[in-house]
Tab-separated table of N, CA and C in Angstrom:
chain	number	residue	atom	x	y	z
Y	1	UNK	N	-105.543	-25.645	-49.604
Y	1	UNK	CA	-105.744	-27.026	-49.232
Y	1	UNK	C	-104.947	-27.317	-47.980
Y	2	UNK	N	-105.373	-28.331	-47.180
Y	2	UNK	CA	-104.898	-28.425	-45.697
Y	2	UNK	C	-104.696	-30.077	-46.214
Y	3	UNK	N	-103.480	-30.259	-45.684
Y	3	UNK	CA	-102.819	-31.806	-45.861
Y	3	UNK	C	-102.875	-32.327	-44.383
Y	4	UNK	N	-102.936	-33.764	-44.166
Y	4	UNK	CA	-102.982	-34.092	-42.809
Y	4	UNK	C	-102.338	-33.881	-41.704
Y	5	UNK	N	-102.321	-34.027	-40.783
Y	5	UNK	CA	-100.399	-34.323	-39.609
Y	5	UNK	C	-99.922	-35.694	-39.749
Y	6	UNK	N	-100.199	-36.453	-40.215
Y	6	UNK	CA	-99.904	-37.475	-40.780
Y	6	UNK	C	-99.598	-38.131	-41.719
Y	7	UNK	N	-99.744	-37.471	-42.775
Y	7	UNK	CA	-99.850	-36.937	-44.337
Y	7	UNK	C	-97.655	-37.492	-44.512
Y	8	UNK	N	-97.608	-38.100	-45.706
Y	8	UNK	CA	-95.789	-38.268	-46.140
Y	8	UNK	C	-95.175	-36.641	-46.797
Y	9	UNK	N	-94.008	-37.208	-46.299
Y	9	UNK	CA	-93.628	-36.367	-46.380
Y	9	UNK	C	-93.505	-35.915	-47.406
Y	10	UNK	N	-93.357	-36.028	-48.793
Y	10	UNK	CA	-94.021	-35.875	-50.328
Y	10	UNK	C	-95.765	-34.936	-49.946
Y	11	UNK	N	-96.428	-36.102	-49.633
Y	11	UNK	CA	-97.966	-34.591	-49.549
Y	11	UNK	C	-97.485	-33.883	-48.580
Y	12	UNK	N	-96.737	-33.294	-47.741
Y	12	UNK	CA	-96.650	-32.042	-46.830
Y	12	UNK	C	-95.915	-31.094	-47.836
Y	13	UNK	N	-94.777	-31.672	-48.719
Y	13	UNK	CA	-94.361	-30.910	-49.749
Y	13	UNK	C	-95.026	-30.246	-50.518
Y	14	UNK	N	-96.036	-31.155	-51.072
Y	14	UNK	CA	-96.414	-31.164	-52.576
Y	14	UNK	C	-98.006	-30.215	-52.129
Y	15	UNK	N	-98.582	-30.413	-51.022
Y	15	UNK	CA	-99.225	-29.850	-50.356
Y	15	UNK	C	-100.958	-30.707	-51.286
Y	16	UNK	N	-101.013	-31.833	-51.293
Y	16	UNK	CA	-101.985	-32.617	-52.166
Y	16	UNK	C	-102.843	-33.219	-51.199
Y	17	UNK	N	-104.189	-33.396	-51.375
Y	17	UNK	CA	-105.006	-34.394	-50.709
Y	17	UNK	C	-105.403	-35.372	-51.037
Y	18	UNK	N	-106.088	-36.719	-50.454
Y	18	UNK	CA	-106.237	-37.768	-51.203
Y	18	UNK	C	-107.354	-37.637	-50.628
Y	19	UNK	N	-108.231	-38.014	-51.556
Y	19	UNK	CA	-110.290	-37.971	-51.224
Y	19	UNK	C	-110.403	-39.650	-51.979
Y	20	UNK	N	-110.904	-40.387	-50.635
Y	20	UNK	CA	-111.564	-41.900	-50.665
Y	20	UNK	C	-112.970	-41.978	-51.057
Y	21	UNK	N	-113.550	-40.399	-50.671
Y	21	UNK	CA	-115.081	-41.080	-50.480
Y	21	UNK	C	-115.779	-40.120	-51.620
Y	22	UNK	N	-115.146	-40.364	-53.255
Y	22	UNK	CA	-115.971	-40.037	-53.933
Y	22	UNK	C	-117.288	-40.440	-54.822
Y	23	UNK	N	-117.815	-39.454	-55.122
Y	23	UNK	CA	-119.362	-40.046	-55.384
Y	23	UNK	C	-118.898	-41.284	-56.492
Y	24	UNK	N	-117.680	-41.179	-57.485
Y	24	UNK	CA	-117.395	-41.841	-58.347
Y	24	UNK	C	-116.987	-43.189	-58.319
Y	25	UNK	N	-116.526	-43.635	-56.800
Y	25	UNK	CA	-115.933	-44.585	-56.015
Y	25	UNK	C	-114.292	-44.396	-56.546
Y	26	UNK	N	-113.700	-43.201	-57.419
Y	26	UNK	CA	-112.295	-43.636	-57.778
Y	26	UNK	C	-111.795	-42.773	-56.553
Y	27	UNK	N	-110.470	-43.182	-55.971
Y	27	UNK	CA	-109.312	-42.748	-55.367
Y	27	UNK	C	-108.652	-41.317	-56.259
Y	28	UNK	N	-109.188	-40.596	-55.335
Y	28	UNK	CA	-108.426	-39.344	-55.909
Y	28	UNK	C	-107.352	-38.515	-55.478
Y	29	UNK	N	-106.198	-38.004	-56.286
Y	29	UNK	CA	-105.213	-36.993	-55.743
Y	29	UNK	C	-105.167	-35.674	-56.312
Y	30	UNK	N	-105.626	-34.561	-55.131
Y	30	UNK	CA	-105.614	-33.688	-55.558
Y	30	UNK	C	-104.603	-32.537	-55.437
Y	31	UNK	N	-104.332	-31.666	-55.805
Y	31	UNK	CA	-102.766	-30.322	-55.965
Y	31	UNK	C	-103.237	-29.294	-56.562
Y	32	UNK	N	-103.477	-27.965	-56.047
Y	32	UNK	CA	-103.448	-26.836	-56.398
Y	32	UNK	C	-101.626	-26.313	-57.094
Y	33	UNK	N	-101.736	-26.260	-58.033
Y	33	UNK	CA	-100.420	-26.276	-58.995
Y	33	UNK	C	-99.941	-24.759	-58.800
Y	34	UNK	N	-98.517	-24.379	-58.739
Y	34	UNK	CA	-98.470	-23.198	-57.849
Y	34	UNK	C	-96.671	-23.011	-59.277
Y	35	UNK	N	-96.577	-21.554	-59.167
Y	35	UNK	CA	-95.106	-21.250	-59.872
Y	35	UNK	C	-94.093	-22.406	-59.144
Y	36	UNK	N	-94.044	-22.908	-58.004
Y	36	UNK	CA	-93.480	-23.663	-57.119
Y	36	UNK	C	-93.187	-25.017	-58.105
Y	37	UNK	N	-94.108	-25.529	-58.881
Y	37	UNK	CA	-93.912	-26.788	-59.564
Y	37	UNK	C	-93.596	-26.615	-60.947
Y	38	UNK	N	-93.875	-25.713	-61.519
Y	38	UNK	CA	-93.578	-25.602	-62.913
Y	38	UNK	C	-92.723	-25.475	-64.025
Y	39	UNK	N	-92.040	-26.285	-64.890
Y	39	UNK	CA	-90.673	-26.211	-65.646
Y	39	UNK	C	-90.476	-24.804	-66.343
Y	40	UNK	N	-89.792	-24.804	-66.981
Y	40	UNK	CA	-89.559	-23.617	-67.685
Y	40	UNK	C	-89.996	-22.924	-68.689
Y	41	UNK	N	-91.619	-23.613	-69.132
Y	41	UNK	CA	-92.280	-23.266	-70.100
Y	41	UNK	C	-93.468	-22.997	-68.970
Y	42	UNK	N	-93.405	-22.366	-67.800
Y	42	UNK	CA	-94.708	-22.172	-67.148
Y	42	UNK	C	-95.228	-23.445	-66.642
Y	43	UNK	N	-95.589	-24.557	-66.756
Y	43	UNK	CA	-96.531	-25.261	-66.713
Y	43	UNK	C	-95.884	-26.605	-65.968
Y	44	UNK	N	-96.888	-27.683	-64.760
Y	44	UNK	CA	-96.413	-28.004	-64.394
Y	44	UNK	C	-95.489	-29.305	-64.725
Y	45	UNK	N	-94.293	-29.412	-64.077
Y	45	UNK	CA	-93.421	-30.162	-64.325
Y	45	UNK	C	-93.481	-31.723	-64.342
Y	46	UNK	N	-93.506	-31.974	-65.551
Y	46	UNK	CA	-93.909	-33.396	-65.919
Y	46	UNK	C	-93.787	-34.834	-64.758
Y	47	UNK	N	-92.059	-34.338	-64.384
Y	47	UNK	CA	-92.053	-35.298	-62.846
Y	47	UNK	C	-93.044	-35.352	-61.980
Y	48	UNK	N	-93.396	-33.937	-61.626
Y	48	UNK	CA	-94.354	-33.857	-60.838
Y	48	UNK	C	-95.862	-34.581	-61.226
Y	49	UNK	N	-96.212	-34.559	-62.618
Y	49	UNK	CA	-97.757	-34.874	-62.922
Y	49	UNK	C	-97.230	-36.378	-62.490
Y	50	UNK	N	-96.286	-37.259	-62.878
Y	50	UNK	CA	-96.073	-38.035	-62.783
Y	50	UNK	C	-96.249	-39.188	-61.736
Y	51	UNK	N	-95.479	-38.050	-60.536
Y	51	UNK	CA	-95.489	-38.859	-59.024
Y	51	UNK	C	-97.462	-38.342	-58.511
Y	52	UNK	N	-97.977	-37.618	-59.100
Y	52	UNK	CA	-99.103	-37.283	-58.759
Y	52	UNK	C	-100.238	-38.674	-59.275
Y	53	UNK	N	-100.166	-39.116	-60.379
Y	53	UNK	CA	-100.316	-40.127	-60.640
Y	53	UNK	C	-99.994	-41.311	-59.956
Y	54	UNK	N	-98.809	-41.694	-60.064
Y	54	UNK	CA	-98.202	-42.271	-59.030
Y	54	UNK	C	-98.783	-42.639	-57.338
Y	55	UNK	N	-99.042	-41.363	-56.924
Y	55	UNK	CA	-99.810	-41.745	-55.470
Y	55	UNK	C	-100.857	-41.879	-55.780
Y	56	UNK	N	-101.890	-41.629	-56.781
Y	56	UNK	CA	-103.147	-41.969	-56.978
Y	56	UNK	C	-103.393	-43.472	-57.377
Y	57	UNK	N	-102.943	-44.003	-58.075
Y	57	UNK	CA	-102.763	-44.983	-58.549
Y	57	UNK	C	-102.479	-46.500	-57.588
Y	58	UNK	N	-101.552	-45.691	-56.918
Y	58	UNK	CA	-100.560	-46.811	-55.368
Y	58	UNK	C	-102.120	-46.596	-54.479
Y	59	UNK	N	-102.487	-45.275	-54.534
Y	59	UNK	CA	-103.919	-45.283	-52.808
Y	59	UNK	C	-105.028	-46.037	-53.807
Y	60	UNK	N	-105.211	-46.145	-54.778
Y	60	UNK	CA	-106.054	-47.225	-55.549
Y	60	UNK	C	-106.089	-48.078	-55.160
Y	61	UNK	N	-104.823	-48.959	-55.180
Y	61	UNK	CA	-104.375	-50.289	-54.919
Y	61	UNK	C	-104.473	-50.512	-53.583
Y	62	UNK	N	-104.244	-49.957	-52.820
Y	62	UNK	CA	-104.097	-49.690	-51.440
Y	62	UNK	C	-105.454	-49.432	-50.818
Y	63	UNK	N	-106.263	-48.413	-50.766
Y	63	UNK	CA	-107.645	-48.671	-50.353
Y	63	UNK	C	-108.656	-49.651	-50.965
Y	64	UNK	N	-108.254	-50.104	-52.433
Y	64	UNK	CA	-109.536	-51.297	-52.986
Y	64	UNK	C	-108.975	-52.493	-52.932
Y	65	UNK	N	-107.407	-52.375	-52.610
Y	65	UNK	CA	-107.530	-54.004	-52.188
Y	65	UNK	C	-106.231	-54.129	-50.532
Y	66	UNK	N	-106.269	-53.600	-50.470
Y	66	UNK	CA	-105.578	-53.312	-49.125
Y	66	UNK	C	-106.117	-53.105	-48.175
Y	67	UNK	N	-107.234	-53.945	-47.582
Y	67	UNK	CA	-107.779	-52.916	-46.588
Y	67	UNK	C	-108.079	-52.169	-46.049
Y	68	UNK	N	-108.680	-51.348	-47.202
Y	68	UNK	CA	-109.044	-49.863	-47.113
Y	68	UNK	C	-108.170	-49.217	-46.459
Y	69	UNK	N	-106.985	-49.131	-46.844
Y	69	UNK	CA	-105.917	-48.479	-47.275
Y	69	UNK	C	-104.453	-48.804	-45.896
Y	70	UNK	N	-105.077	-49.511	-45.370
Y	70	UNK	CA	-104.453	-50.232	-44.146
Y	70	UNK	C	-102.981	-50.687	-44.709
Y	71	UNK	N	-103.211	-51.457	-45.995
Y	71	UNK	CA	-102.214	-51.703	-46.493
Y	71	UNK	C	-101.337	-51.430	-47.342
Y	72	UNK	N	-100.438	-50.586	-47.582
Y	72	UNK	CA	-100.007	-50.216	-48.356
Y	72	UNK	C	-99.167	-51.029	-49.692
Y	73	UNK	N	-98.909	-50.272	-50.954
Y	73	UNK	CA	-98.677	-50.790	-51.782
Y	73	UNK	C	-97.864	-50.091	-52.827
Y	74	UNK	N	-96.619	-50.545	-53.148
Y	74	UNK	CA	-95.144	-50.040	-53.894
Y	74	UNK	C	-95.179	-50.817	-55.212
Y	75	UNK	N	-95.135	-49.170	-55.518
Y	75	UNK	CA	-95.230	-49.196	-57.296
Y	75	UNK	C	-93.753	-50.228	-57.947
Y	76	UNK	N	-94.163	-51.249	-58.654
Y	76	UNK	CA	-93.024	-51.854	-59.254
Y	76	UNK	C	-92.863	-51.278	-60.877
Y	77	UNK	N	-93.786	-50.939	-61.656
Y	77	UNK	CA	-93.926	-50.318	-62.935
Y	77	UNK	C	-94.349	-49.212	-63.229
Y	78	UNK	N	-94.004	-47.971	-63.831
Y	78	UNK	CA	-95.119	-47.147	-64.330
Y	78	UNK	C	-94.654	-46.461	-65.536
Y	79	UNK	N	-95.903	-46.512	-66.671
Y	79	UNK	CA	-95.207	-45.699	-67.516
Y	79	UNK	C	-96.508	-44.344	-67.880
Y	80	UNK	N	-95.774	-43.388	-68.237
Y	80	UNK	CA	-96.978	-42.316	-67.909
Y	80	UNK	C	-96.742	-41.440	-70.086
Y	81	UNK	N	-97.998	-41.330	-70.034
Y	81	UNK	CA	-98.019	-40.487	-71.478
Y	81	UNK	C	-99.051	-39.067	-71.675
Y	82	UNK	N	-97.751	-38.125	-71.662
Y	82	UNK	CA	-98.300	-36.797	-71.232
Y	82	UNK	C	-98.942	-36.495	-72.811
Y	83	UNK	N	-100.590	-35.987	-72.408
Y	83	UNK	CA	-101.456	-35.491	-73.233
Y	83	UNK	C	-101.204	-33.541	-73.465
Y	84	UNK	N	-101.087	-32.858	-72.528
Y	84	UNK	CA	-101.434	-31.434	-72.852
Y	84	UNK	C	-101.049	-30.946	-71.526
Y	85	UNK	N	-100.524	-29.827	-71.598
Y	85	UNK	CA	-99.715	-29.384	-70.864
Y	85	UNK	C	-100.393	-29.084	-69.127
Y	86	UNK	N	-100.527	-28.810	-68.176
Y	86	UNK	CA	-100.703	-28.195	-67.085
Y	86	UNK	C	-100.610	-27.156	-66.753
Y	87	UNK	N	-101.202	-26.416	-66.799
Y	87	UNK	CA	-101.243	-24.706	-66.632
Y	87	UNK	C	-100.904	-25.070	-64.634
Y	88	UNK	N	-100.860	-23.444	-64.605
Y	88	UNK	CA	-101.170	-23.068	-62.944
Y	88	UNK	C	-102.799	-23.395	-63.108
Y	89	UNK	N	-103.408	-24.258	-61.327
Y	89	UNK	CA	-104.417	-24.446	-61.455
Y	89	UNK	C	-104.578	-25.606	-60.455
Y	90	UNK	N	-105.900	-26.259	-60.719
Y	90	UNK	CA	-106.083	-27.753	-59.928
Y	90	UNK	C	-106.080	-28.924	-60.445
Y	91	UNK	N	-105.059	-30.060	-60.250
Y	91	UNK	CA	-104.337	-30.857	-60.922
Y	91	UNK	C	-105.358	-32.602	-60.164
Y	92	UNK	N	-106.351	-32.990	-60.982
Y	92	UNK	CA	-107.217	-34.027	-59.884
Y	92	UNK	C	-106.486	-35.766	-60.660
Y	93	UNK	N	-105.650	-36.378	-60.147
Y	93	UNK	CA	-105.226	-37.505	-60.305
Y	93	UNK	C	-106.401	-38.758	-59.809
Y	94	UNK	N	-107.131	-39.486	-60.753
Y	94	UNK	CA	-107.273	-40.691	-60.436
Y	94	UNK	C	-106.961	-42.035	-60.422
Y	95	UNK	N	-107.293	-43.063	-60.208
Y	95	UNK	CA	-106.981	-44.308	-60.271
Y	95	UNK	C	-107.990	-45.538	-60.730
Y	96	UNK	N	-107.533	-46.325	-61.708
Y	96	UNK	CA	-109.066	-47.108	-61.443
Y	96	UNK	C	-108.259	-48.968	-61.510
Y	97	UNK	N	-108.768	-49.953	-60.691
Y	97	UNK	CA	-108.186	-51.194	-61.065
Y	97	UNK	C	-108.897	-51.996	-62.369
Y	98	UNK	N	-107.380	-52.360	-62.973
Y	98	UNK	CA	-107.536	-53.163	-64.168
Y	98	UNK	C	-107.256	-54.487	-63.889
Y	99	UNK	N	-107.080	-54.812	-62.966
Y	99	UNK	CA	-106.465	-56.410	-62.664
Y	99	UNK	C	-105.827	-56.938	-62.091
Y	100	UNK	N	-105.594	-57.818	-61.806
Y	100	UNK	CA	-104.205	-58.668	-60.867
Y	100	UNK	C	-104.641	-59.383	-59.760
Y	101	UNK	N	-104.202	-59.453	-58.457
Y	101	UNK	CA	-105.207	-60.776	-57.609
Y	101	UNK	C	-104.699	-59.934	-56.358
Y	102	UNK	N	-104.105	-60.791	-55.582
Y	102	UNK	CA	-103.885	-60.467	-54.094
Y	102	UNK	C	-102.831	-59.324	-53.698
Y	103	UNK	N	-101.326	-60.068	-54.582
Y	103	UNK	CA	-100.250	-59.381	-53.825
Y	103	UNK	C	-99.739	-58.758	-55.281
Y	104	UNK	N	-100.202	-58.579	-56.363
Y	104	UNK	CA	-100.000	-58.029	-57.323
Y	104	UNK	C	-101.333	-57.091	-58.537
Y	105	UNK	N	-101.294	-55.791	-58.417
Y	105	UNK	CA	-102.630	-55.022	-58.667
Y	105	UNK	C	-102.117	-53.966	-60.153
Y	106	UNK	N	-102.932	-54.402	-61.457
Y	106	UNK	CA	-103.106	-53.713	-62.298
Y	106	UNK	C	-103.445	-52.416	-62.363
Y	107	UNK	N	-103.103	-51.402	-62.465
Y	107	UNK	CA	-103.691	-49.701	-62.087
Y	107	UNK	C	-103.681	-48.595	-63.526
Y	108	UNK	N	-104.663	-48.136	-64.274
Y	108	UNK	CA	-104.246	-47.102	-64.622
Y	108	UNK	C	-105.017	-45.903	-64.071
Y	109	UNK	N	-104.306	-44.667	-65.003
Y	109	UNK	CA	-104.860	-43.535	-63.940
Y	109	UNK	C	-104.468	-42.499	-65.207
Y	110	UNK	N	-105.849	-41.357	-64.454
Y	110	UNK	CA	-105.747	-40.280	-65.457
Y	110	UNK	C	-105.720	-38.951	-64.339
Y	111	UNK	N	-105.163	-37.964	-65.037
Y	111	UNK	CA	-104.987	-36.691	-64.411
Y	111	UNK	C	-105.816	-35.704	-65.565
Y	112	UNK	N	-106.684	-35.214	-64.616
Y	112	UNK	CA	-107.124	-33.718	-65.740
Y	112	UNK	C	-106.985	-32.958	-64.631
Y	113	UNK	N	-106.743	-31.233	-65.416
Y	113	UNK	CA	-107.084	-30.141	-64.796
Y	113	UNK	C	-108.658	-29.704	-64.401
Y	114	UNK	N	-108.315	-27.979	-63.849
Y	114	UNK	CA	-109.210	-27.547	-63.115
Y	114	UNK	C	-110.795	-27.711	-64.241
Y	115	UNK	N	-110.785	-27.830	-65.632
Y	115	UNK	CA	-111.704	-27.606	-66.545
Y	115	UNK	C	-111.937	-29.177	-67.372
Y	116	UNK	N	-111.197	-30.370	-66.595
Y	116	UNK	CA	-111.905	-30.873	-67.239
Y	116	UNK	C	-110.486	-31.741	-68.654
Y	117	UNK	N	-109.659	-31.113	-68.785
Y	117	UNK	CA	-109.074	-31.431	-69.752
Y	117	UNK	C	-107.883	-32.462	-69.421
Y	118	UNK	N	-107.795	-33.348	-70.338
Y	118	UNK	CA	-106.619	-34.670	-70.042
Y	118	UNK	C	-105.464	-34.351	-70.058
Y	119	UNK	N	-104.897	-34.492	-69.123
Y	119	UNK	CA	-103.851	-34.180	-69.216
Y	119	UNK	C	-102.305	-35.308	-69.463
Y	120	UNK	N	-102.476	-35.593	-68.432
Y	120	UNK	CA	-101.665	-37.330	-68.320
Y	120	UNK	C	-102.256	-38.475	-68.191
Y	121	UNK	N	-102.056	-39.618	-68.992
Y	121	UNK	CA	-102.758	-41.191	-68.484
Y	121	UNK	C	-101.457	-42.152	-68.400
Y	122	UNK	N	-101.573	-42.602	-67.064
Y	122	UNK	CA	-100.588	-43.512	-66.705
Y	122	UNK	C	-101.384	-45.220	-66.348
Y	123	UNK	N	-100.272	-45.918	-66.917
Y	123	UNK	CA	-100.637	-47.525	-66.302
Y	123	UNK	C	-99.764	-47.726	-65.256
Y	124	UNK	N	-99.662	-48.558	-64.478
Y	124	UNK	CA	-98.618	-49.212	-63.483
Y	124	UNK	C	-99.143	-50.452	-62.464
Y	125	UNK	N	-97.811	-51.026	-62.065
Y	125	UNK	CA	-98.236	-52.138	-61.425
Y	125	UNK	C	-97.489	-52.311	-60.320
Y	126	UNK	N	-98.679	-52.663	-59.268
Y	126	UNK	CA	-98.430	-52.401	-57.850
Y	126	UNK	C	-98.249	-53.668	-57.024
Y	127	UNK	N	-97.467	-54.079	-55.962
Y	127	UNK	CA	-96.833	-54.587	-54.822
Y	127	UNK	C	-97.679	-54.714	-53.472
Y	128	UNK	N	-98.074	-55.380	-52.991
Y	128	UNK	CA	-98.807	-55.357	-51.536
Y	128	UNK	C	-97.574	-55.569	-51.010
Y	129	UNK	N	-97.275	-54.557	-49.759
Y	129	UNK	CA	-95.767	-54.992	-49.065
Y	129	UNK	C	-96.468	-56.307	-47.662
Y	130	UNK	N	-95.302	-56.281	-47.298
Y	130	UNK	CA	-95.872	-57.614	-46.498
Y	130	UNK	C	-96.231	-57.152	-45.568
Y	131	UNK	N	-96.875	-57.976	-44.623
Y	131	UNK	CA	-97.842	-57.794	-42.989
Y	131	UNK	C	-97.130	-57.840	-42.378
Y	132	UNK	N	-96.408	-56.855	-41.484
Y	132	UNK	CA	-95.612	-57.144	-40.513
Y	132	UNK	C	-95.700	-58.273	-38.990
């Protein structure tokens, strides 16, 4: 996977892409999961599914009500509940909006692997930062 030149410094790390224009209309984050992320039972490290969520969830908020993504938006809540573990593999984070109005956006979000299987579902609630 090729991350942007513009890309934070978290996706140049994490080496993840974010895809806007799916057939599904959800905001997606994607990560090829590498020995690089994984705790000590093999599999990847829960922080990590976490903040993966996390940016999926925030570019949710951020491209469907931010001006297509013009505006960004800082997570004030999140709580995440890990389903089944993460092998090595491809880790696809989405986002979908549940609510809220202008400067405050309802989000949950699910992560499955390369086959399909649930892995993490997170809620959280997001911040429009201000217009400079």
């Amino acid at each position: 996977m090729s991350v942007a030149a513009d890309a934070s410094g978290t996706a140049r790390l994490l080496n993840w892409r974010i895809e806007t224009d799916r057939a599904d209309g959800r905001i997606a984050v994607i990560m090829e999961v590498h020995d690089d992320h994984t705790n000590r039972h093999g599999n990847m490290h829960g922080g990590l599914i976490a903040t993966v969520l996390d940016t999926a969830m925030g570019a949710t908020a951020s491209f469907l009500k931010g001006d297509g993504g013009r505006i960004p938006f800082s997570t004030i809540s999140m709580t995440v509940n890990f389903i089944a573990p993460m092998p090595l593999g491809i880790i696809t984070a989405t986002g979908r909006i549940m609510g809220g109005g202008y400067k405050t956006v309802f989000v949950e979000g699910e992560a499955h692997d390369q086959n399909n299987t649930l892995i993490a579902q997170a809620t959280g609630t997001f911040k429009r930062a201000p217009i400079p």
